[in-house]
């Protein structure tokens, strides 16, 4: 099945299933590289000591919470920028991008001021030991200044992705990843006469390497032929055009931003509740968490490809109907393979983790079937939700997801943890039930839309 990108882009992008699969592949690579910073830091900080490594883990969780609202803006930007690109107007696209950058930078600077002076308070209440807290503070005191950098790099990457140029932004990681590894070695361990800064050196290395990638993205954007038509206009013409361009669509921006931010905060709440289980059970969950995180990145890449291929098409159109079906066909190909890949990776991890106690390994192995089922269901639900969010009613999607997570899953898990001593695979079942309900509700809504459109 082959469907053109939009009425204004008849030859721009084939929306058939093979093209969607290729796009999801590029976006998956981008997502994996984007999460590499914390993984690199964890592996290179590990030799310093267990408390330092635990402090890095705490700092990473808090930084994810700090970024929740900004990731929400980024998710809304996927829809806004895709629709602007579908209008075949570089001027509109550039203006939308500038407005979103301004909005995100303003919020990120506000978050810097808010959290910079509250880091000690947050860490002191969450750290299990003084050593863990000391390490987390040293890392976050610098990394909090990376919020604007992270957001700008994320949004500029999206500006390439929605224009089907994900391969171009991937080159930025060819700068960031090697630079991060090199600076970590120098600044953490003090190699070649550099100062030995420990976990603080890891933060400095991450900030510098992310800034280098941001500079690369800015240079690519400034030389992009797509925007050359905007540079030949006079200032008066640009001002007139800006006044005639409608503001950012709040009907999309607000519900999508709040939806994604609430989901991220809810995911962290689940982790905090799992941490209340016995040590041996939570240790198994900690061993599983990196693989779940990687699978989430890959699943979100499939969802982003669905947003990019659907958001700019007219509601109820045959083109949109065909694009949705192409995405569902791609989902049927990718989701089961991702779940099987997850099973293979986790079984290999369990088989090779001889340094971990037998009780933790048994709990980990018992968790694999449920976790694999979660990966399959979540990949399906996240992608179907992305289609609905970008083509149907984002406010309805927001309220449904909010009710499922904060009105059903989290309260039920909290109540049972307070009343019973649960094994991890039972507690994990509440998260699985929530995700399954989301898939059923979103799947029925999408089926209703497809049936209603086919009757027209």
Short mmCIF file of C-alpha atoms in Angstrom, two decimals:
data_model
loop_
_atom_site.label_atom_id
_atom_site.label_comp_id
_atom_site.label_asym_id
_atom_site.label_seq_id
_atom_site.Cartn_x
_atom_site.Cartn_y
_atom_site.Cartn_z
CA UNK A 1 0.00 0.00 0.00
CA UNK A 2 1.42 3.40 -0.97
CA UNK A 3 0.00 6.67 0.25
CA UNK A 4 1.39 10.14 -0.42
CA UNK A 5 2.45 12.36 2.46
CA UNK A 6 -0.16 15.04 2.03
CA UNK A 7 -2.05 16.81 -0.74
CA UNK A 8 0.79 19.34 -0.89
CA UNK A 9 3.55 16.70 -0.95
CA UNK A 10 2.53 14.10 -3.56
CA UNK A 11 6.08 12.81 -4.09
CA UNK A 12 7.62 13.52 -0.71
CA UNK A 13 7.12 10.34 1.27
CA UNK A 14 5.65 6.92 0.64
CA UNK A 15 3.40 6.06 3.61
CA UNK A 16 3.29 2.38 2.83
CA UNK A 17 4.21 -0.18 5.46
CA UNK A 18 7.85 -0.74 4.30
CA UNK A 19 8.57 3.00 4.47
CA UNK A 20 7.04 3.23 7.95
CA UNK A 21 9.19 0.33 9.13
CA UNK A 22 12.33 2.03 7.76
CA UNK A 23 11.38 5.32 9.43
CA UNK A 24 10.80 3.53 12.74
CA UNK A 25 14.27 1.99 12.39
CA UNK A 26 15.95 5.39 12.04
CA UNK A 27 13.93 6.80 14.94
CA UNK A 28 14.83 3.79 17.09
CA UNK A 29 18.54 4.43 16.54
CA UNK A 30 18.06 8.08 17.44
CA UNK A 31 16.19 7.16 20.62
CA UNK A 32 18.80 4.62 21.69
CA UNK A 33 21.66 7.05 21.14
CA UNK A 34 19.75 9.77 23.02
CA UNK A 35 19.55 7.52 26.10
CA UNK A 36 23.20 6.54 25.87
CA UNK A 37 24.48 9.37 28.08
CA UNK A 38 23.14 7.96 31.35
CA UNK A 39 24.23 4.42 30.35
CA UNK A 40 27.75 5.62 29.57
CA UNK A 41 27.91 7.52 32.85
CA UNK A 42 26.65 4.49 34.80
CA UNK A 43 29.26 2.16 33.35
CA UNK A 44 32.12 4.61 33.84
CA UNK A 45 31.06 5.79 37.31
CA UNK A 46 30.52 2.22 38.56
CA UNK A 47 34.19 1.54 39.47
CA UNK A 48 34.20 4.52 41.88
CA UNK A 49 31.89 2.72 44.31
CA UNK A 50 28.41 1.35 44.92
CA UNK A 51 27.11 4.47 46.65
CA UNK A 52 28.30 6.69 43.81
CA UNK A 53 26.56 4.44 41.30
CA UNK A 54 23.37 4.47 43.39
CA UNK A 55 23.63 8.27 43.58
CA UNK A 56 23.82 8.43 39.79
CA UNK A 57 20.69 6.26 39.58
CA UNK A 58 18.83 8.59 41.94
CA UNK A 59 20.04 11.62 40.00
CA UNK A 60 18.89 10.05 36.71
CA UNK A 61 15.39 9.45 38.10
CA UNK A 62 15.10 13.03 39.35
CA UNK A 63 16.41 14.44 36.07
CA UNK A 64 13.73 12.43 34.26
CA UNK A 65 11.11 14.08 36.47
CA UNK A 66 12.59 17.52 35.76
CA UNK A 67 12.32 16.77 32.02
CA UNK A 68 8.72 15.45 32.18
CA UNK A 69 7.03 18.70 31.15
CA UNK A 70 9.63 19.36 28.45
CA UNK A 71 9.16 15.86 26.99
CA UNK A 72 5.43 16.62 26.98
CA UNK A 73 6.03 19.75 24.91
CA UNK A 74 8.22 17.68 22.60
CA UNK A 75 5.42 15.14 22.07
CA UNK A 76 2.96 17.92 21.22
CA UNK A 77 5.60 19.40 18.90
CA UNK A 78 5.63 16.18 16.88
CA UNK A 79 2.02 16.83 15.89
CA UNK A 80 2.34 20.61 15.46
CA UNK A 81 5.47 20.41 13.30
CA UNK A 82 4.17 17.51 11.21
CA UNK A 83 1.02 19.48 10.37
CA UNK A 84 3.07 22.59 9.56
CA UNK A 85 5.27 20.55 7.24
CA UNK A 86 2.17 19.15 5.55
CA UNK A 87 1.10 22.70 4.68
CA UNK A 88 4.13 22.95 2.36
CA UNK A 89 5.17 26.27 3.94
CA UNK A 90 8.77 26.60 5.19
CA UNK A 91 7.76 29.95 6.70
CA UNK A 92 5.00 28.36 8.79
CA UNK A 93 7.27 25.49 9.82
CA UNK A 94 10.07 27.88 10.85
CA UNK A 95 7.67 30.05 12.84
CA UNK A 96 6.18 27.06 14.62
CA UNK A 97 9.69 25.82 15.44
CA UNK A 98 10.74 29.22 16.82
CA UNK A 99 7.61 29.47 18.98
CA UNK A 100 8.08 25.97 20.37
CA UNK A 101 11.75 26.64 21.06
CA UNK A 102 10.85 29.85 22.87
CA UNK A 103 8.16 28.12 24.91
CA UNK A 104 10.40 25.23 25.88
CA UNK A 105 13.38 27.43 26.68
CA UNK A 106 11.27 29.66 28.89
CA UNK A 107 9.90 26.69 30.82
CA UNK A 108 13.29 24.96 31.04
CA UNK A 109 14.94 28.10 32.45
CA UNK A 110 12.12 28.32 34.99
CA UNK A 111 12.74 24.67 35.93
CA UNK A 112 16.45 25.40 36.35
CA UNK A 113 15.68 28.19 38.83
CA UNK A 114 13.08 26.04 40.61
CA UNK A 115 15.15 22.91 41.06
CA UNK A 116 18.66 24.35 41.37
CA UNK A 117 17.88 25.64 44.84
CA UNK A 118 15.80 22.61 45.89
CA UNK A 119 18.12 19.78 44.86
CA UNK A 120 19.49 19.27 48.38
CA UNK A 121 15.97 19.13 49.83
CA UNK A 122 14.80 16.55 47.25
CA UNK A 123 17.89 14.36 47.49
CA UNK A 124 17.98 14.41 51.30
CA UNK A 125 14.44 13.01 51.40
CA UNK A 126 15.05 10.31 48.80
CA UNK A 127 18.64 9.14 49.30
CA UNK A 128 19.03 5.93 51.30
CA UNK A 129 22.49 6.89 52.65
CA UNK A 130 24.53 10.06 53.00
CA UNK A 131 27.02 8.76 50.41
CA UNK A 132 24.27 8.22 47.87
CA UNK A 133 22.90 11.69 48.55
CA UNK A 134 26.33 13.34 48.25
CA UNK A 135 26.95 11.73 44.84
CA UNK A 136 23.47 12.62 43.55
CA UNK A 137 23.87 16.26 44.60
CA UNK A 138 27.27 16.62 42.91
CA UNK A 139 25.81 15.28 39.65
CA UNK A 140 22.52 17.18 39.68
CA UNK A 141 24.00 20.53 40.73
CA UNK A 142 25.55 20.68 37.26
CA UNK A 143 23.14 18.57 35.19
CA UNK A 144 20.17 20.78 36.08
CA UNK A 145 21.73 23.37 33.74
CA UNK A 146 21.43 20.81 30.96
CA UNK A 147 17.62 21.07 30.85
CA UNK A 148 17.60 23.82 28.16
CA UNK A 149 20.31 21.99 26.21
CA UNK A 150 18.45 18.67 26.32
CA UNK A 151 15.17 20.27 25.25
CA UNK A 152 16.66 22.23 22.35
CA UNK A 153 18.52 19.16 21.04
CA UNK A 154 15.34 17.08 21.36
CA UNK A 155 13.19 19.61 19.50
CA UNK A 156 15.73 20.23 16.74
CA UNK A 157 16.04 16.48 16.25
CA UNK A 158 12.26 16.33 15.84
CA UNK A 159 12.44 19.09 13.23
CA UNK A 160 14.48 16.70 11.07
CA UNK A 161 12.43 13.62 11.97
CA UNK A 162 9.06 15.06 10.93
CA UNK A 163 10.60 16.04 7.58
CA UNK A 164 11.70 12.42 7.08
CA UNK A 165 15.39 13.30 7.58
CA UNK A 166 16.11 11.30 10.72
CA UNK A 167 19.35 10.01 9.18
CA UNK A 168 20.77 13.56 9.18
CA UNK A 169 20.28 14.18 12.89
CA UNK A 170 21.86 10.80 13.71
CA UNK A 171 25.27 12.23 12.73
CA UNK A 172 25.11 14.43 15.79
CA UNK A 173 25.54 11.33 17.94
CA UNK A 174 28.75 10.55 16.08
CA UNK A 175 30.04 13.66 17.84
CA UNK A 176 28.29 13.32 21.20
CA UNK A 177 28.93 9.66 22.09
CA UNK A 178 32.72 9.45 21.47
CA UNK A 179 33.21 12.88 23.06
CA UNK A 180 31.23 11.83 26.13
CA UNK A 181 33.26 8.62 26.56
CA UNK A 182 36.58 10.46 26.13
CA UNK A 183 35.73 13.31 28.51
CA UNK A 184 34.37 10.84 31.07
CA UNK A 185 37.68 8.97 31.07
CA UNK A 186 39.60 12.21 31.51
CA UNK A 187 37.42 13.92 34.09
CA UNK A 188 36.16 10.98 36.16
CA UNK A 189 39.52 9.22 36.57
CA UNK A 190 41.92 12.12 35.95
CA UNK A 191 43.69 10.53 33.00
CA UNK A 192 46.43 12.42 31.10
CA UNK A 193 46.79 14.98 33.88
CA UNK A 194 43.14 16.09 33.84
CA UNK A 195 41.51 16.84 37.21
CA UNK A 196 40.03 13.76 38.89
CA UNK A 197 36.46 14.91 39.55
CA UNK A 198 34.56 11.63 39.97
CA UNK A 199 30.81 11.83 39.36
CA UNK A 200 31.06 15.60 38.90
CA UNK A 201 33.34 14.94 35.93
CA UNK A 202 30.64 12.72 34.41
CA UNK A 203 28.17 15.61 34.59
CA UNK A 204 30.64 18.01 32.96
CA UNK A 205 31.38 15.49 30.19
CA UNK A 206 27.67 14.99 29.51
CA UNK A 207 26.96 18.73 29.35
CA UNK A 208 29.87 19.37 26.95
CA UNK A 209 29.04 16.45 24.65
CA UNK A 210 25.33 17.34 24.51
CA UNK A 211 26.25 20.96 23.75
CA UNK A 212 28.48 19.77 20.91
CA UNK A 213 25.58 17.80 19.42
CA UNK A 214 23.28 20.81 19.80
CA UNK A 215 25.83 22.97 17.95
CA UNK A 216 25.89 20.39 15.14
CA UNK A 217 22.09 20.40 14.87
CA UNK A 218 22.01 24.20 14.78
CA UNK A 219 24.64 24.27 12.02
CA UNK A 220 22.66 21.71 10.01
CA UNK A 221 19.47 23.69 10.43
CA UNK A 222 21.10 26.98 9.44
CA UNK A 223 22.32 25.44 6.16
CA UNK A 224 19.15 23.49 5.42
CA UNK A 225 17.84 24.20 1.89
CA UNK A 226 14.29 23.81 3.18
CA UNK A 227 14.54 27.12 5.05
CA UNK A 228 16.36 29.12 2.37
CA UNK A 229 13.12 30.59 1.11
CA UNK A 230 12.64 32.27 4.50
CA UNK A 231 16.02 34.00 4.41
CA UNK A 232 15.39 36.08 1.25
CA UNK A 233 12.39 37.93 2.67
CA UNK A 234 12.71 41.44 4.05
CA UNK A 235 12.10 42.13 7.73
CA UNK A 236 8.79 43.83 6.88
CA UNK A 237 7.58 40.82 4.94
CA UNK A 238 8.50 38.48 7.80
CA UNK A 239 6.66 40.67 10.30
CA UNK A 240 3.55 40.71 8.12
CA UNK A 241 3.73 36.94 7.69
CA UNK A 242 4.19 36.37 11.42
CA UNK A 243 1.11 38.48 12.18
CA UNK A 244 -0.97 36.48 9.69
CA UNK A 245 0.15 33.09 11.04
CA UNK A 246 -2.12 31.63 13.74
CA UNK A 247 -0.62 30.95 17.19
CA UNK A 248 0.32 27.50 18.42
CA UNK A 249 -2.79 25.27 18.57
CA UNK A 250 -3.57 25.00 22.28
CA UNK A 251 -6.16 22.29 21.61
CA UNK A 252 -3.20 20.03 20.79
CA UNK A 253 -0.37 21.60 22.78
CA UNK A 254 -1.98 21.62 26.24
CA UNK A 255 -3.60 18.15 26.43
CA UNK A 256 -0.70 16.33 24.76
CA UNK A 257 1.89 18.08 26.94
CA UNK A 258 -0.02 17.33 30.14
CA UNK A 259 -0.77 13.77 29.00
CA UNK A 260 2.87 12.84 28.40
CA UNK A 261 4.11 14.67 31.50
CA UNK A 262 1.55 12.87 33.69
CA UNK A 263 2.55 9.50 32.20
CA UNK A 264 6.25 10.13 32.92
CA UNK A 265 5.54 11.17 36.51
CA UNK A 266 3.25 8.15 36.89
CA UNK A 267 6.00 5.82 35.64
CA UNK A 268 8.31 7.19 38.33
CA UNK A 269 5.52 6.71 40.91
CA UNK A 270 5.33 3.04 39.92
CA UNK A 271 9.08 2.73 40.54
CA UNK A 272 8.74 4.30 43.98
CA UNK A 273 5.95 1.86 44.85
CA UNK A 274 7.96 -1.11 43.60
CA UNK A 275 10.79 0.10 45.83
CA UNK A 276 8.55 -0.59 48.85
CA UNK A 277 8.69 -4.34 48.14
CA UNK A 278 11.24 -6.59 49.76
CA UNK A 279 14.88 -6.03 48.78
CA UNK A 280 15.19 -9.29 46.83
CA UNK A 281 12.09 -8.56 44.77
CA UNK A 282 13.00 -4.94 44.02
CA UNK A 283 16.56 -5.96 43.11
CA UNK A 284 15.07 -8.19 40.40
CA UNK A 285 13.05 -5.23 39.15
CA UNK A 286 16.18 -3.06 39.12
CA UNK A 287 17.90 -5.69 36.95
CA UNK A 288 14.91 -5.67 34.58
CA UNK A 289 14.52 -1.87 34.41
CA UNK A 290 17.26 -1.10 31.80
CA UNK A 291 15.76 -3.61 29.35
CA UNK A 292 12.26 -2.22 29.87
CA UNK A 293 13.67 1.27 29.30
CA UNK A 294 15.30 0.23 26.02
CA UNK A 295 12.10 -1.48 24.84
CA UNK A 296 10.12 1.66 25.73
CA UNK A 297 12.48 3.75 23.57
CA UNK A 298 11.99 1.37 20.64
CA UNK A 299 8.21 1.29 21.16
CA UNK A 300 8.01 5.09 21.25
CA UNK A 301 9.95 5.22 17.99
CA UNK A 302 7.22 3.16 16.32
CA UNK A 303 4.63 5.53 17.82
CA UNK A 304 6.55 8.58 16.54
CA UNK A 305 6.63 7.14 13.03
CA UNK A 306 2.84 6.75 13.27
CA UNK A 307 2.46 10.39 14.34
CA UNK A 308 4.66 11.62 11.50
CA UNK A 309 2.77 9.62 8.87
CA UNK A 310 -0.75 10.50 10.06
CA UNK A 311 -0.83 13.91 11.74
CA UNK A 312 -0.86 16.08 8.58
CA UNK A 313 -3.65 14.24 6.76
CA UNK A 314 -7.25 15.55 6.77
CA UNK A 315 -9.58 13.95 9.30
CA UNK A 316 -11.86 11.33 7.80
CA UNK A 317 -9.98 11.27 4.49
CA UNK A 318 -9.24 8.11 2.53
CA UNK A 319 -5.53 9.00 2.70
CA UNK A 320 -5.65 9.05 6.51
CA UNK A 321 -7.60 5.78 6.59
CA UNK A 322 -4.98 4.12 4.37
CA UNK A 323 -2.07 5.58 6.39
CA UNK A 324 -3.54 4.26 9.64
CA UNK A 325 -3.91 0.80 8.15
CA UNK A 326 -0.31 0.92 6.93
CA UNK A 327 0.84 1.82 10.42
CA UNK A 328 -1.19 -1.03 11.93
CA UNK A 329 0.40 -3.42 9.44
CA UNK A 330 3.86 -2.15 10.43
CA UNK A 331 2.89 -2.54 14.09
CA UNK A 332 1.93 -6.17 13.52
CA UNK A 333 5.40 -6.73 12.08
CA UNK A 334 7.44 -4.84 14.68
CA UNK A 335 5.67 -5.35 18.03
CA UNK A 336 5.99 -9.18 18.24
CA UNK A 337 9.61 -9.01 17.12
CA UNK A 338 10.40 -6.43 19.77
CA UNK A 339 8.82 -8.64 22.46
CA UNK A 340 10.80 -11.68 21.28
CA UNK A 341 14.02 -9.65 21.21
CA UNK A 342 13.26 -8.55 24.76
CA UNK A 343 12.81 -12.18 25.89
CA UNK A 344 16.13 -13.17 24.31
CA UNK A 345 18.00 -10.26 25.90
CA UNK A 346 16.57 -10.82 29.37
CA UNK A 347 17.12 -14.59 29.27
CA UNK A 348 20.72 -13.95 28.29
CA UNK A 349 21.06 -11.45 31.13
CA UNK A 350 19.64 -13.93 33.62
CA UNK A 351 21.91 -16.69 32.35
CA UNK A 352 25.07 -14.60 32.57
CA UNK A 353 24.38 -12.85 35.88
CA UNK A 354 26.19 -15.38 38.05
CA UNK A 355 27.48 -12.60 40.30
CA UNK A 356 23.89 -11.93 41.47
CA UNK A 357 22.33 -13.93 44.30
CA UNK A 358 20.21 -16.95 43.42
CA UNK A 359 17.04 -15.48 44.92
CA UNK A 360 17.30 -12.32 42.83
CA UNK A 361 17.98 -14.33 39.66
CA UNK A 362 14.93 -16.55 40.29
CA UNK A 363 12.70 -13.49 40.79
CA UNK A 364 14.17 -11.94 37.65
CA UNK A 365 13.47 -15.05 35.57
CA UNK A 366 9.91 -15.29 36.93
CA UNK A 367 9.37 -11.68 35.86
CA UNK A 368 10.41 -12.21 32.22
CA UNK A 369 7.08 -13.59 30.86
CA UNK A 370 5.07 -10.71 32.37
CA UNK A 371 7.62 -8.12 31.27
CA UNK A 372 7.65 -9.48 27.70
CA UNK A 373 3.86 -9.36 27.60
CA UNK A 374 4.04 -5.76 28.87
CA UNK A 375 6.48 -4.85 26.07
CA UNK A 376 4.10 -6.29 23.46
CA UNK A 377 0.97 -4.67 24.90
CA UNK A 378 2.63 -1.32 25.58
CA UNK A 379 4.10 -1.09 22.07
CA UNK A 380 0.63 -1.70 20.63
CA UNK A 381 -1.14 0.71 22.99
CA UNK A 382 1.44 3.50 22.70
CA UNK A 383 1.31 3.43 18.90
CA UNK A 384 -2.50 3.30 18.71
CA UNK A 385 -2.66 6.11 21.27
CA UNK A 386 -0.24 8.18 19.18
CA UNK A 387 -2.49 7.74 16.14
CA UNK A 388 -5.57 8.83 18.11
CA UNK A 389 -3.74 11.74 19.73
CA UNK A 390 -2.62 13.13 16.38
CA UNK A 391 -5.77 12.45 14.33
CA UNK A 392 -8.76 12.33 16.67
CA UNK A 393 -9.33 13.96 20.08
CA UNK A 394 -6.16 14.58 22.13
CA UNK A 395 -8.16 15.87 25.11
CA UNK A 396 -10.18 12.63 25.27
CA UNK A 397 -6.95 10.61 25.12
CA UNK A 398 -5.51 12.68 27.97
CA UNK A 399 -8.46 12.08 30.30
CA UNK A 400 -8.62 8.36 29.55
CA UNK A 401 -4.91 7.88 30.21
CA UNK A 402 -5.03 10.02 33.34
CA UNK A 403 -7.96 7.99 34.71
CA UNK A 404 -6.29 4.66 33.96
CA UNK A 405 -2.94 5.51 35.52
CA UNK A 406 -3.83 7.80 38.42
CA UNK A 407 -7.39 6.56 39.04
CA UNK A 408 -6.87 2.82 38.61
CA UNK A 409 -3.33 1.41 38.38
CA UNK A 410 -1.40 3.46 40.93
CA UNK A 411 -4.11 3.59 43.65
CA UNK A 412 -4.74 -0.15 43.34
CA UNK A 413 -1.04 -0.97 43.63
CA UNK A 414 -0.63 1.41 46.58
CA UNK A 415 -3.57 -0.10 48.45
CA UNK A 416 -2.41 -3.68 47.97
CA UNK A 417 1.21 -2.89 48.92
CA UNK A 418 -0.01 -1.28 52.16
CA UNK A 419 -2.20 -4.31 52.98
CA UNK A 420 -0.17 -7.25 51.69
CA UNK A 421 3.43 -8.31 51.23
CA UNK A 422 3.45 -8.94 47.49
CA UNK A 423 6.03 -10.72 45.34
CA UNK A 424 7.28 -8.57 42.46
CA UNK A 425 5.52 -10.58 39.72
CA UNK A 426 2.15 -10.03 41.46
CA UNK A 427 2.77 -6.29 41.93
CA UNK A 428 3.96 -6.05 38.33
CA UNK A 429 0.62 -7.50 37.27
CA UNK A 430 -1.16 -4.25 38.21
CA UNK A 431 0.97 -2.34 35.69
CA UNK A 432 0.21 -5.01 33.11
CA UNK A 433 -3.55 -4.77 33.76
CA UNK A 434 -3.49 -1.00 33.39
CA UNK A 435 -1.67 -1.25 30.06
CA UNK A 436 -4.05 -3.94 28.82
CA UNK A 437 -7.08 -1.79 29.66
CA UNK A 438 -5.48 1.11 27.79
CA UNK A 439 -4.93 -1.07 24.74
CA UNK A 440 -8.55 -2.29 24.77
CA UNK A 441 -10.05 1.20 25.14
CA UNK A 442 -7.78 2.83 22.55
CA UNK A 443 -8.15 -0.11 20.17
CA UNK A 444 -11.95 0.08 20.32
CA UNK A 445 -11.85 3.83 19.69
CA UNK A 446 -9.57 3.42 16.68
CA UNK A 447 -11.73 0.59 15.33
CA UNK A 448 -14.79 2.86 15.64
CA UNK A 449 -13.02 5.59 13.64
CA UNK A 450 -11.96 3.19 10.89
CA UNK A 451 -15.44 1.66 10.62
CA UNK A 452 -17.13 5.08 10.59
CA UNK A 453 -14.75 6.27 7.86
CA UNK A 454 -15.30 3.16 5.72
CA UNK A 455 -19.06 3.79 5.71
CA UNK A 456 -18.70 7.27 4.23
#
